[in-house]
Structure formats: structure tokens, C-alpha cells
Coordinates of C-alpha atoms in Angstrom, one line a residue:
Chain A
M1 CA 12.3 52.1 -61.5
T2 CA 11.0 52.9 -58.1
C3 CA 12.0 50.7 -55.2
I4 CA 9.1 49.3 -53.2
L5 CA 10.9 47.0 -50.8
E6 CA 14.4 47.3 -49.5
T7 CA 16.2 45.4 -46.9
R8 CA 19.6 46.5 -45.5
S9 CA 21.9 44.0 -43.8
L10 CA 19.0 42.0 -42.5
N11 CA 20.0 39.3 -40.1
K12 CA 18.1 36.7 -38.1
E13 CA 19.6 34.4 -35.6
F14 CA 17.9 31.7 -33.6
G15 CA 20.4 31.1 -30.9
A16 CA 23.5 29.7 -32.7
V17 CA 21.6 29.2 -35.9
I18 CA 22.0 32.0 -38.4
A19 CA 18.8 31.9 -40.5
A20 CA 19.5 35.1 -42.4
K21 CA 22.8 36.8 -42.9
D22 CA 23.2 40.3 -44.2
L23 CA 20.4 40.3 -46.7
N24 CA 20.5 43.3 -49.0
V25 CA 17.5 43.2 -51.4
Q26 CA 15.9 45.9 -53.5
I27 CA 12.6 45.0 -55.2
N28 CA 11.2 47.5 -57.7
K29 CA 7.6 48.3 -58.4
G30 CA 6.0 45.9 -60.9
E31 CA 8.7 43.2 -60.6
V32 CA 7.8 39.5 -60.3
V33 CA 10.6 38.1 -58.2
G34 CA 11.1 34.4 -57.5
V35 CA 12.9 33.2 -54.4
I36 CA 14.6 29.8 -54.6
G37 CA 16.7 27.8 -52.3
S38 CA 16.8 24.4 -50.6
N39 CA 14.9 23.8 -47.3
G40 CA 16.4 25.8 -44.5
A41 CA 18.0 28.3 -46.8
G42 CA 16.2 31.2 -45.2
K43 CA 13.4 31.9 -47.8
T44 CA 10.5 31.8 -45.5
T45 CA 12.5 33.5 -42.7
F46 CA 13.0 36.4 -45.1
I47 CA 9.3 36.6 -45.9
N48 CA 8.4 36.3 -42.2
M49 CA 10.7 39.1 -41.3
V50 CA 9.5 41.4 -44.1
T51 CA 5.9 40.9 -43.2
G52 CA 6.4 41.4 -39.4
Y53 CA 5.9 37.8 -38.4
L54 CA 9.5 37.5 -37.2
K55 CA 11.6 40.3 -35.6
P56 CA 15.0 40.6 -37.3
T57 CA 18.0 40.4 -35.1
R58 CA 19.6 43.3 -37.0
G59 CA 19.1 45.3 -40.1
E60 CA 16.6 47.6 -41.7
I61 CA 13.4 47.0 -43.8
L62 CA 12.0 49.8 -45.9
F63 CA 8.6 49.7 -47.6
N64 CA 8.0 52.6 -50.0
G65 CA 11.0 54.3 -48.5
K66 CA 9.7 54.1 -44.9
S67 CA 11.0 51.9 -42.2
I68 CA 8.6 49.1 -41.2
M69 CA 11.0 47.6 -38.6
G70 CA 9.1 46.5 -35.6
H71 CA 5.7 47.1 -37.2
S72 CA 3.0 44.5 -36.5
P73 CA 1.8 42.2 -39.3
R74 CA -1.5 44.1 -39.4
A75 CA 0.3 47.5 -39.7
I76 CA 2.4 46.1 -42.6
T77 CA -0.7 44.7 -44.2
R78 CA -2.5 48.1 -43.9
A79 CA 0.6 49.8 -45.4
G80 CA 0.0 47.7 -48.5
M81 CA 2.0 44.5 -48.2
A82 CA 0.0 41.3 -48.2
R83 CA 1.0 37.7 -48.0
S84 CA -0.1 34.2 -48.4
F85 CA 1.2 31.1 -46.6
Q86 CA 2.8 27.8 -47.3
V87 CA -0.2 26.2 -45.7
A88 CA -3.3 28.2 -46.7
Q89 CA -4.4 30.2 -43.7
L90 CA -8.2 30.2 -43.9
F91 CA -11.1 30.0 -41.5
P92 CA -11.9 26.3 -41.5
E93 CA -15.4 26.4 -40.1
M94 CA -16.6 28.9 -42.6
T95 CA -17.5 28.5 -46.2
V96 CA -15.3 29.8 -49.0
L97 CA -17.8 32.7 -49.6
D98 CA -17.7 33.7 -45.9
N99 CA -13.9 33.6 -45.9
L100 CA -13.9 36.1 -48.7
I101 CA -16.6 38.2 -47.0
V102 CA -14.5 38.4 -43.8
A103 CA -11.6 39.6 -45.9
L104 CA -13.7 42.2 -47.7
A105 CA -15.0 43.5 -44.4
A106 CA -11.5 43.7 -43.0
A107 CA -10.3 45.6 -46.1
E108 CA -13.1 48.1 -45.7
S109 CA -12.4 49.0 -42.1
A110 CA -10.0 48.2 -39.3
R111 CA -13.0 48.6 -36.9
P112 CA -15.7 46.1 -37.8
S113 CA -19.3 47.1 -37.0
F114 CA -21.0 46.0 -33.8
L115 CA -24.5 45.7 -35.3
S116 CA -24.6 45.9 -39.1
P117 CA -24.6 42.5 -40.8
L118 CA -21.4 41.3 -42.2
R119 CA -23.1 39.4 -45.1
S120 CA -24.4 42.5 -46.9
D121 CA -25.6 42.2 -50.5
A122 CA -22.8 44.3 -51.8
R123 CA -20.1 42.1 -50.1
I124 CA -21.8 38.9 -51.3
A125 CA -21.8 40.3 -54.9
R126 CA -18.2 41.3 -54.7
A127 CA -17.2 38.0 -53.2
E128 CA -18.9 36.2 -56.0
E129 CA -17.0 38.2 -58.5
I130 CA -13.7 37.2 -56.8
L131 CA -14.8 33.6 -56.7
K132 CA -15.2 33.7 -60.5
E133 CA -12.0 35.6 -61.0
F134 CA -10.1 32.9 -59.2
G135 CA -12.1 30.0 -60.7
V136 CA -13.4 28.7 -57.4
E137 CA -17.1 29.6 -57.8
N138 CA -18.0 25.9 -57.6
Y139 CA -16.9 25.9 -54.0
R140 CA -18.9 28.9 -53.0
N141 CA -20.8 27.2 -50.2
S142 CA -18.3 24.5 -49.3
L143 CA -16.4 24.6 -46.0
V144 CA -12.8 25.4 -46.9
T145 CA -11.7 22.1 -45.3
A146 CA -13.8 20.3 -47.9
V147 CA -12.2 21.9 -51.0
P148 CA -9.0 20.7 -52.8
Q149 CA -5.6 22.0 -51.9
G150 CA -5.3 24.0 -55.1
A151 CA -8.6 25.8 -54.5
R152 CA -7.6 26.5 -50.9
K153 CA -4.4 28.1 -52.1
L154 CA -6.3 30.3 -54.5
V155 CA -8.7 31.4 -51.8
D156 CA -5.8 32.2 -49.5
I157 CA -4.2 34.3 -52.3
A158 CA -7.6 35.9 -53.2
M159 CA -8.0 37.0 -49.5
A160 CA -4.5 38.5 -49.5
L161 CA -5.3 40.5 -52.7
I162 CA -8.7 41.8 -51.5
G163 CA -7.1 44.7 -49.6
N164 CA -5.6 46.0 -52.9
P165 CA -2.0 45.6 -51.7
Q166 CA 0.9 47.2 -53.6
M167 CA 3.0 44.2 -53.0
L168 CA 2.2 40.5 -52.5
L169 CA 4.4 37.9 -51.0
L170 CA 3.5 34.3 -51.8
D171 CA 5.2 31.5 -49.7
E172 CA 5.3 28.4 -52.0
P173 CA 2.0 29.0 -53.8
T174 CA 2.2 25.7 -55.6
S175 CA 3.2 23.5 -52.7
G176 CA 0.9 20.5 -52.1
V177 CA -0.7 21.1 -55.5
S178 CA -0.5 18.4 -58.2
V179 CA 1.8 18.9 -61.2
D180 CA -1.2 19.2 -63.5
E181 CA -2.8 21.9 -61.5
K182 CA 0.3 24.1 -60.9
T183 CA 0.2 25.9 -64.2
D184 CA -3.5 26.6 -64.0
L185 CA -3.1 27.9 -60.5
M186 CA -0.2 30.1 -61.3
D187 CA -1.9 31.4 -64.5
T188 CA -4.9 32.4 -62.4
V189 CA -2.8 34.0 -59.7
M190 CA -0.6 35.9 -62.2
N191 CA -3.6 37.1 -64.2
A192 CA -5.2 38.5 -61.0
V193 CA -1.9 40.0 -59.9
R194 CA -1.4 41.8 -63.3
Q195 CA -5.0 43.2 -63.1
H196 CA -4.3 44.6 -59.7
G197 CA -0.8 45.9 -60.8
V198 CA 0.8 44.3 -57.8
T199 CA 4.5 43.7 -57.2
V200 CA 5.1 40.1 -56.4
L201 CA 7.7 38.1 -54.6
F202 CA 7.2 34.4 -54.3
V203 CA 9.1 31.5 -52.9
E204 CA 9.1 28.4 -55.1
H205 CA 10.8 25.1 -55.4
D206 CA 9.6 24.2 -58.9
M207 CA 12.1 25.7 -61.3
D208 CA 9.7 25.3 -64.2
V209 CA 7.3 27.6 -62.4
V210 CA 10.1 30.0 -61.6
E211 CA 11.3 30.2 -65.2
R212 CA 7.8 30.6 -66.5
Y213 CA 6.6 33.4 -64.4
V214 CA 9.3 35.6 -62.9
S215 CA 11.4 38.4 -64.2
R216 CA 14.1 38.1 -61.5
V217 CA 15.4 35.4 -59.2
L218 CA 17.0 35.5 -55.8
A219 CA 18.8 32.3 -54.8
F220 CA 19.2 31.7 -51.1
Y221 CA 21.7 29.3 -49.5
S222 CA 22.3 28.9 -45.8
G223 CA 20.7 32.3 -45.0
E224 CA 22.6 34.2 -47.7
I225 CA 21.7 35.4 -51.2
I226 CA 24.2 33.7 -53.5
A227 CA 22.7 34.9 -56.8
D228 CA 20.4 37.7 -57.9
G229 CA 19.4 38.4 -61.5
E230 CA 17.4 37.3 -64.5
P231 CA 16.1 33.7 -64.3
A232 CA 18.3 32.3 -67.2
A233 CA 21.5 33.8 -65.7
V234 CA 20.7 32.7 -62.1
L235 CA 19.6 29.2 -63.0
A236 CA 22.7 28.7 -65.2
D237 CA 25.0 30.0 -62.4
Q238 CA 27.4 27.2 -61.4
Q239 CA 27.1 27.9 -57.6
V240 CA 23.3 27.9 -57.9
R241 CA 23.4 24.6 -59.8
D242 CA 25.7 23.1 -57.2
L243 CA 23.9 24.3 -54.1
V244 CA 20.3 24.9 -55.0
T245 CA 18.9 23.5 -58.1
G246 CA 21.2 20.6 -58.8
H247 CA 22.3 19.8 -62.3
R248 CA 18.9 19.9 -64.0
P249 CA 18.6 20.3 -67.7
T250 CA 17.8 23.9 -68.6
T251 CA 14.4 24.6 -70.2
K252 CA 13.2 27.5 -72.3
Q253 CA 12.9 30.8 -70.6
G254 CA 9.7 32.8 -70.5
N255 CA 8.3 35.7 -68.7
G256 CA 4.7 35.1 -67.7
A257 CA 2.0 32.9 -69.0
S258 CA -1.0 33.7 -71.1
Chain B
M1 CA -35.7 48.6 -37.7
R2 CA -36.5 45.4 -39.6
L3 CA -36.8 42.3 -37.5
D4 CA -35.9 38.9 -38.8
K5 CA -37.6 35.6 -38.1
T6 CA -35.5 34.9 -35.0
E7 CA -36.1 38.3 -33.5
I8 CA -39.8 38.0 -34.1
S9 CA -39.8 34.5 -32.4
L10 CA -37.8 35.9 -29.5
G11 CA -40.3 38.7 -29.1
L12 CA -43.3 36.3 -29.1
I13 CA -41.6 34.0 -26.6
A14 CA -40.9 37.0 -24.4
L15 CA -44.5 38.1 -24.6
A16 CA -45.7 34.6 -23.7
C17 CA -43.3 34.6 -20.7
V18 CA -44.7 37.9 -19.4
L19 CA -48.2 36.7 -19.8
F20 CA -47.3 33.4 -18.2
G21 CA -46.0 35.4 -15.2
F22 CA -49.5 36.6 -14.5
V23 CA -50.9 33.0 -13.9
S24 CA -47.9 31.1 -12.6
P25 CA -47.1 30.6 -8.9
G26 CA -44.6 32.8 -7.1
W27 CA -42.0 30.0 -6.6
L28 CA -41.9 29.4 -10.4
I29 CA -41.7 33.2 -11.2
F30 CA -38.7 33.5 -8.8
L31 CA -37.0 30.4 -10.3
L32 CA -37.5 31.7 -13.8
T33 CA -36.3 35.2 -12.9
I34 CA -33.1 33.8 -11.4
A35 CA -32.6 31.4 -14.4
L36 CA -33.1 34.2 -17.0
A37 CA -30.9 36.6 -15.1
K38 CA -28.1 34.0 -15.0
A39 CA -28.7 33.3 -18.7
L40 CA -27.7 36.9 -19.3
V41 CA -24.4 36.2 -17.5
V42 CA -24.0 33.1 -19.5
Q43 CA -24.5 35.1 -22.7
G44 CA -21.3 36.9 -21.7
V45 CA -19.5 33.6 -21.3
V46 CA -20.8 32.4 -24.7
M47 CA -19.8 35.6 -26.5
Q48 CA -16.2 34.9 -25.3
M49 CA -16.4 31.2 -26.1
R50 CA -17.3 32.1 -29.7
S51 CA -14.0 34.0 -29.9
G52 CA -12.2 31.0 -28.5
L53 CA -11.8 32.2 -24.9
V54 CA -13.4 30.5 -21.9
S55 CA -13.9 32.8 -18.9
F56 CA -13.8 31.0 -15.5
G57 CA -14.3 34.4 -13.9
Q58 CA -17.5 35.8 -15.3
G59 CA -18.7 35.9 -11.7
L60 CA -16.6 39.0 -11.4
F61 CA -19.0 41.0 -13.6
Y62 CA -22.1 39.2 -12.1
C63 CA -20.9 40.4 -8.7
I64 CA -20.1 43.9 -9.9
G65 CA -23.6 44.2 -11.3
G66 CA -25.2 42.9 -8.2
Y67 CA -23.1 44.9 -5.7
T68 CA -23.5 48.1 -7.7
V69 CA -27.3 47.8 -7.5
G70 CA -27.1 47.0 -3.8
M71 CA -24.6 49.8 -3.0
G72 CA -26.4 52.3 -5.2
G73 CA -29.5 52.0 -3.0
Q74 CA -27.7 51.5 0.3
F75 CA -25.1 54.2 0.1
F76 CA -25.8 56.6 -2.8
G77 CA -29.6 56.9 -2.8
I78 CA -30.1 55.4 -6.2
H79 CA -33.4 53.6 -5.9
D80 CA -34.5 53.5 -9.4
A81 CA -34.0 50.0 -10.8
I82 CA -33.1 51.1 -14.3
A83 CA -30.6 53.7 -13.1
A84 CA -29.1 51.1 -10.7
L85 CA -28.9 48.5 -13.4
S86 CA -27.3 51.0 -15.9
L87 CA -24.8 52.0 -13.2
G88 CA -23.9 48.4 -12.7
M89 CA -23.3 47.9 -16.4
F90 CA -21.3 51.1 -16.5
V91 CA -19.0 50.0 -13.6
A92 CA -18.6 46.6 -15.2
I93 CA -17.6 48.3 -18.5
V94 CA -15.0 50.5 -16.8
V95 CA -13.5 47.5 -14.9
A96 CA -13.5 45.4 -18.1
M97 CA -11.8 48.2 -20.0
L98 CA -9.0 48.1 -17.5
L99 CA -8.7 44.3 -17.0
G100 CA -9.2 43.6 -20.7
L101 CA -5.9 45.4 -21.5
L102 CA -4.1 42.6 -19.7
L103 CA -6.5 39.7 -20.2
T104 CA -6.7 40.0 -24.0
R105 CA -3.0 39.4 -24.2
Y106 CA -3.6 35.8 -23.1
R107 CA -5.3 32.8 -24.6
E108 CA -6.6 29.4 -23.6
I109 CA -5.9 28.2 -20.1
F110 CA -4.0 31.4 -19.2
F111 CA -7.0 33.6 -20.0
A112 CA -9.3 31.2 -18.1
M113 CA -7.1 31.3 -15.0
L114 CA -6.4 35.0 -15.1
S115 CA -10.1 35.8 -15.4
L116 CA -10.7 33.4 -12.4
A117 CA -8.0 35.2 -10.5
F118 CA -9.6 38.6 -10.8
S119 CA -12.9 37.2 -9.8
M120 CA -11.4 35.6 -6.7
I121 CA -9.6 38.9 -5.9
L122 CA -12.9 40.6 -5.7
F123 CA -14.3 37.8 -3.6
G124 CA -11.4 38.3 -1.2
I125 CA -11.9 42.0 -1.0
L126 CA -15.6 41.7 -0.3
V127 CA -15.1 39.0 2.3
K128 CA -12.7 41.4 4.1
S129 CA -15.1 44.4 3.8
Q130 CA -17.0 44.7 7.1
E131 CA -18.9 47.8 5.6
L132 CA -20.3 45.5 2.9
G133 CA -21.3 42.7 5.3
S134 CA -18.3 40.6 4.8
T135 CA -19.3 37.0 4.0
D136 CA -22.9 37.7 4.8
G137 CA -23.2 40.5 2.2
F138 CA -26.1 42.9 2.6
N139 CA -29.7 43.4 1.6
V140 CA -30.7 45.4 -1.4
H141 CA -32.7 48.6 -0.6
D142 CA -36.4 48.8 -1.8
W143 CA -36.3 50.0 -5.3
T144 CA -38.6 51.9 -7.7
L145 CA -39.3 51.9 -11.4
F146 CA -39.6 55.4 -12.9
G147 CA -40.9 56.6 -9.5
W148 CA -43.4 53.8 -9.1
A149 CA -42.7 51.5 -6.1
P150 CA -44.0 48.0 -6.6
E151 CA -45.7 46.5 -3.6
A152 CA -43.4 44.2 -1.6
G153 CA -43.7 40.5 -2.2
A154 CA -45.6 39.2 -5.2
G155 CA -45.9 42.7 -6.9
S156 CA -42.1 43.3 -6.7
Q157 CA -41.4 39.7 -7.8
H158 CA -43.6 40.0 -10.8
T159 CA -42.1 43.4 -11.8
V160 CA -38.6 42.1 -11.6
F161 CA -39.6 39.1 -13.6
T162 CA -41.0 41.3 -16.4
M163 CA -37.9 43.5 -16.3
T164 CA -35.7 40.4 -16.6
V165 CA -37.8 39.1 -19.6
V166 CA -37.7 42.5 -21.3
S167 CA -33.9 42.8 -20.6
G168 CA -33.4 39.3 -21.9
L169 CA -35.3 40.1 -25.1
I170 CA -33.3 43.3 -25.7
V171 CA -30.0 41.6 -25.0
A172 CA -30.9 38.5 -27.1
V173 CA -31.9 40.7 -30.1
L174 CA -28.7 42.7 -29.8
I175 CA -26.5 39.6 -29.4
H176 CA -28.3 38.0 -32.3
R177 CA -27.3 41.0 -34.5
Y178 CA -23.9 41.1 -32.9
T179 CA -23.1 37.5 -33.9
K180 CA -24.0 38.3 -37.5
A181 CA -22.3 41.7 -37.5
G182 CA -18.7 42.4 -38.4
I183 CA -17.2 42.1 -35.0
G184 CA -19.2 39.0 -34.1
V185 CA -18.2 37.0 -37.1
I186 CA -14.6 38.2 -37.0
C187 CA -14.4 37.2 -33.4
E188 CA -15.3 33.7 -34.5
A189 CA -12.6 34.1 -37.2
V190 CA -10.1 34.9 -34.5
R191 CA -11.0 31.6 -32.8
E192 CA -10.4 29.8 -36.1
N193 CA -7.3 31.5 -37.3
E194 CA -5.8 34.4 -35.5
V195 CA -2.8 34.6 -37.8
R196 CA -5.1 35.2 -40.9
V197 CA -7.1 37.8 -39.1
E198 CA -3.8 39.7 -38.3
Y199 CA -2.8 39.4 -41.9
L200 CA -6.1 40.8 -43.0
G201 CA -5.0 44.0 -41.3
L202 CA -7.1 43.6 -38.1
S203 CA -6.0 43.4 -34.5
P204 CA -7.3 40.2 -32.9
R205 CA -6.4 41.6 -29.5
W206 CA -8.6 44.7 -29.9
L207 CA -11.5 42.6 -31.3
L208 CA -11.3 40.4 -28.3
Y209 CA -11.1 43.4 -26.1
G210 CA -14.3 44.9 -27.5
N211 CA -15.9 41.5 -27.1
Y212 CA -14.7 41.2 -23.5
V213 CA -16.1 44.6 -22.6
A214 CA -19.5 43.9 -24.2
A215 CA -19.7 40.5 -22.5
A216 CA -18.9 42.2 -19.2
A217 CA -21.8 44.7 -19.6
V218 CA -24.3 41.9 -20.4
S219 CA -23.1 39.8 -17.4
A220 CA -23.4 42.8 -15.1
L221 CA -27.0 43.3 -16.1
G222 CA -27.6 39.7 -15.1
G223 CA -26.0 40.3 -11.7
G224 CA -28.0 43.5 -11.2
L225 CA -31.3 41.7 -12.0
T226 CA -30.4 38.8 -9.6
A227 CA -29.8 41.4 -6.8
L228 CA -33.2 43.0 -7.5
A229 CA -34.9 39.6 -7.5
T230 CA -33.3 38.1 -4.4
G231 CA -33.0 41.4 -2.5
H232 CA -29.6 40.4 -1.3
V233 CA -26.0 40.3 -2.5
D234 CA -23.0 38.5 -1.0
P235 CA -19.4 37.6 -2.0
E236 CA -20.4 34.2 -3.3
M237 CA -21.5 36.0 -6.5
A238 CA -17.7 36.3 -7.3
Y239 CA -16.7 32.9 -6.0
W240 CA -15.2 30.4 -8.5
T241 CA -18.0 27.9 -8.2
T242 CA -20.5 30.6 -9.3
S243 CA -18.3 31.3 -12.4
G244 CA -18.1 27.5 -13.0
E245 CA -21.8 27.3 -12.9
F246 CA -22.0 29.9 -15.8
V247 CA -19.5 27.8 -17.8
F248 CA -21.6 24.7 -17.0
I249 CA -24.8 26.4 -18.3
A250 CA -22.9 27.6 -21.4
L251 CA -21.8 24.1 -22.2
L252 CA -25.3 22.7 -21.5
G253 CA -26.8 25.1 -24.0
G254 CA -24.1 25.2 -26.7
L255 CA -23.1 28.1 -28.9
G256 CA -25.5 27.4 -31.7
H257 CA -28.1 30.1 -31.0
V258 CA -28.8 33.1 -28.9
A259 CA -31.7 31.3 -27.2
A260 CA -29.5 28.4 -26.1
P261 CA -28.3 30.0 -22.8
F262 CA -31.8 30.8 -21.8
I263 CA -33.0 27.3 -22.4
A264 CA -29.9 25.9 -20.6
A265 CA -30.3 28.2 -17.6
I266 CA -33.9 27.2 -17.2
V267 CA -33.1 23.4 -17.5
F268 CA -30.2 23.9 -15.1
S269 CA -32.4 25.6 -12.5
F270 CA -35.0 22.9 -12.7
V271 CA -32.5 20.1 -12.5
R272 CA -30.8 21.7 -9.6
T273 CA -34.0 22.5 -7.7
Y274 CA -35.5 19.1 -8.1
A275 CA -32.1 17.4 -7.4
I276 CA -31.8 19.3 -4.1
E277 CA -35.5 18.5 -3.3
F278 CA -35.1 14.7 -3.9
V279 CA -31.5 14.0 -3.2
P280 CA -30.3 16.9 -1.0
H281 CA -26.9 15.3 -0.2
T282 CA -25.9 14.3 -3.7
W283 CA -27.5 16.9 -5.9
Q284 CA -24.1 17.9 -7.3
M285 CA -23.7 14.3 -8.5
I286 CA -27.0 14.7 -10.5
L287 CA -25.6 17.9 -12.1
G288 CA -22.4 16.1 -12.9
F289 CA -24.2 13.3 -14.6
T290 CA -26.3 15.8 -16.5
L291 CA -23.2 17.5 -17.8
L292 CA -21.6 14.2 -18.6
A293 CA -24.6 13.1 -20.6
V294 CA -24.8 16.4 -22.5
I295 CA -21.1 16.2 -23.4
I296 CA -21.3 12.6 -24.6
F297 CA -24.6 12.6 -26.4
L298 CA -25.0 16.3 -27.3
P299 CA -21.5 17.7 -27.6
K300 CA -22.9 20.9 -29.2
G301 CA -25.3 21.4 -26.3
L302 CA -29.1 21.3 -25.9
W303 CA -29.5 23.6 -28.9
S304 CA -28.3 20.8 -31.2
L305 CA -31.6 19.0 -30.4
V306 CA -33.4 22.0 -32.0
S307 CA -31.0 22.4 -34.9
R308 CA -31.2 18.6 -35.7
E309 CA -34.9 18.8 -35.8
K310 CA -34.7 21.7 -38.2
T311 CA -32.2 20.0 -40.5
G312 CA -34.0 16.7 -40.3
E313 CA -30.8 15.1 -39.0
R314 CA -31.2 11.9 -37.0
A315 CA -29.5 11.5 -33.6

């Protein structure tokens, strides 16, 4: 399999605090990788470094074989790596539709037009298709601040996917979403991801979600990766059970929902 | 070019203003000319406010526009009003392209204070320039329009009023389109969430840079028209109180519509004129109370009166 993302001895220090220590990761094209770990384990730091939000103290990051060290978030996005956030990053004074239209315009060109209208018929039609694809068409004209958390998360992820990225990093896509909504949300996201043929890496605290959707798990603890492998093996690992997941009863394994 | 309802309304209002100019007294024409010219500067302030930046130094470009028109006639033999105004905008664009490289790295109070600093630097330079009249400034040379020289006094006043109205209309239509275009909407998106804009693959800094330069050009046009109307330029154009006045008018009008700065500038001019007339020693207090009332009762500016009316909302 072809490697899409590779980190070599990636380190991040905040003064005396080591947030990431010698992270060596290889993600192959088409994989769906789950990142688990307790709070402060370095999961979000890892995503932030890979997407250019944080500058690593040392190490190397390669995307499609090319170094992206020191690249800006926009350059990394343009290179084909998109992300969503723990707290959905949207434009709060715009409607859901307009949020998507802005994302569509950004995907079309890095230099927005000075005079041609942003809300073109073509963009509105495409945005409506996306609303349907993500099941949020009922919120078309609502301000994003007025829609439920789950819908906001979906809009955030939809905006990240609009630029047709090769890889998508999701930072806790189900955080703040009710237990009942989690599966629906993840099913919607994973269906969209499959259609776009995107490699996915997502941070998740809910082990049921991890078991259900990923093909591989990276377990973080105190800035280091303590286990890397198939979900069943990683979640059964004694060190992972001691330090990350606790001694939870194991559930059935499955790769992807309907 | 298809015009929408707003653009047609703006065109009709501009036509009404030009016709009104033929029957109104000279003092009113002058007052409206200055108000509309200042409204153009305020449009520049509002463009930046929409992107989340407040410029306390827009007087810089107002002054550049005015002084370029004045110096063009005085030192370089440029007497044609359109050429002089265009040159003023060009100089402002060049200056904004240089300053914008630094300024667009900053946000919030840092941007506001840096913009003010550059304006005050120009003020200081002009005050020390004996060749440009120091604190007194200098008079603007008689100007022509495509070779035609309007007669001094009422003729000149009426011509510059018409030019200001036409310039205001062109700028209003362009800004109306700009606010609905990619860069206009995405500049608002930068104000709302810069991180998301960056992760959509766009550079907030370059968007703000483009916006800053465009705002400078519009403001310089206002400065040039003021110079033509008053026939005089002086360093006060770059002084911090002048820039503060533009922010005052921007807040008075609100960001809701391209017409708001024009309405606010006219209201401001009338309030100030009559406040000076009736309470000459405390007119600033009247302006202060006016702004206080607007902030408390109309936090979205005077335009919210119109938008409430449209949506049927009660105050």
C-alpha cells in the first residue's frame, strides 16, 4: 500500500512539558485510522502539528512523500489534507448554506473574485446537494449557532470535504453529540468519506465508535504511541487497557457501518 | 451589466441629488459635498470593519488623496480634476500596498493603533514641511474637467457636487457588488472565524490586504473630492481626530448597507453644523450624546431603522 502520511521522530515540547515524543507514524492510502488516548495524551497535538497549526520542535512530516514541515495550514489544505475540529469551526453569523458556499468558493480558487457574486446558482445547487448528502438540509437557512451540535459537526466535516482532500483528519467528531446521534453521525461521515475515497484519521474517546469504524488504532499515552495495530489487538493490549481504555468489557469487532 | 434593485435605487437617489443641486442654496450644496466626500472615506472604514478591523488612521488616505490633488495642480501642472483624483487614488494604493504588508499582520487594537500611528507620522511630516505650507497647508490650484474650466464660485461648487454624487454612486455600486462577491463575503468570514478560512485553503492575511488596499483607494477619492470642494488642504486631514470622525460616522451609520455611510455622514454634518451654530462652545458634547444615543438605542447604527421598517420589526 502507498503511504500518504508519514511522521519521523516528531517531537513537540511546550517548555518542560513534552506533548509529543518521537512519533513515528505511517498512514497508508485508504486506511481509516482511529487515535485513542486519555486527555493530554498528545492526540490533538499530533493533528495540530500535521495540519500546520503547531510547529513541531523536531522531526519530519511527509505528505505524499513530500515534506510539509513549516508549511502553513492553507498550504497543507491545498496540498490535499483537510481537517475538522473538536469544536466545529464555522462562520456563526452565516447560514448553514452560506457556510458551504464559502467553502465551495474557497475550493474553486485561492483568489476570490472582487466583483462576481459568491452566491451563484451553480454554488447554491452544489451546496444543496451537500446538505442532502450530510442530512442537514432542514437547517439550510438557519444560522449555524441555531442548529444542534451534531448538525454543526456535520457541516464542519462537510466543509472540510468540499475541497476533495486526499486525507481527512477529524478531531473528536462525536464529542458533544448525544449517544443516540453518534452512530448516525458517524455513518453519514463514513459514507461521505467512502464516496470521496479519502484516507481518514480521527481522534475518538468512544471505544464503540473506534471499534465500529476503524481499520487500525493508534493508542497515545503521555505524548508517545504505546500501541499501533488492528482495533481488536490494540484494545485488548494490557498496557492500553491499563493506561487508556480502562478494563472495559470487549465488544464485537467490525469494520465500518452500513 | 444587470443592475439589481439596490443599484437602481442608488442610481435614482443620485439623480435626485444632482437635480436637487440645481435648486438648493450654495451653503447646502457645500455641506452635502463635504458630507458625501467624507462618506467615501467612511466606506473605506466600513469595508475594514466588515473584515473585523477598525482603522483609526483612515485620515492617512484621506490626506493622501487631498494632498495629491493639491500638489498635482501646484507642482506638477495636473489641473484636470479626474486625472488629479485618479493620481490621488493611485498614490494611496501604492502607499497601502506597502503599509498593508505590515498592518495586515495585526488584528484588533494593534491594527487600530498602527493605522493611527502611520496617519500621525504623515501629519508630523506635513507639519514640518514648509514647502507644503506647514500647519496652514496650501490652496488647491484652479482645476478643469476634460478641458472645461467651471466658473469660480457657484459653478465650481455645483460641478464638484455633481462629481461627488457621481463618484459616490460608482463607488456605492462597486462596494455593493464587492460585499456580495467572493472577497467581500470571505472578508466577513475572516472576521467570524479566521482559523476556518485558513483551513479552507485561503490566506486571511492576503484577503485583508486586498481589502485594505481597496479601502485606501476609496478613501483617497473622498480626500481628493474634499480638496476640490474646499480648495484647500492642510495637515489636519491626517490628524487623529479626523480619523476618529470617520469611525464615528461609520458607527453612526452601521455596517448594514452600502447607503448607511452616506446617510450617517449627512446626519453627522447637519448635527455638527447646527450644534456649532446654537451651542458653539459645547458642540462636541452634542456629538457625544448623539453617538451615545445611537450606541444604546441603535447598536447596529442608523441603517437599522430602515432594516427594521423593512422586516416589520418593532423597536
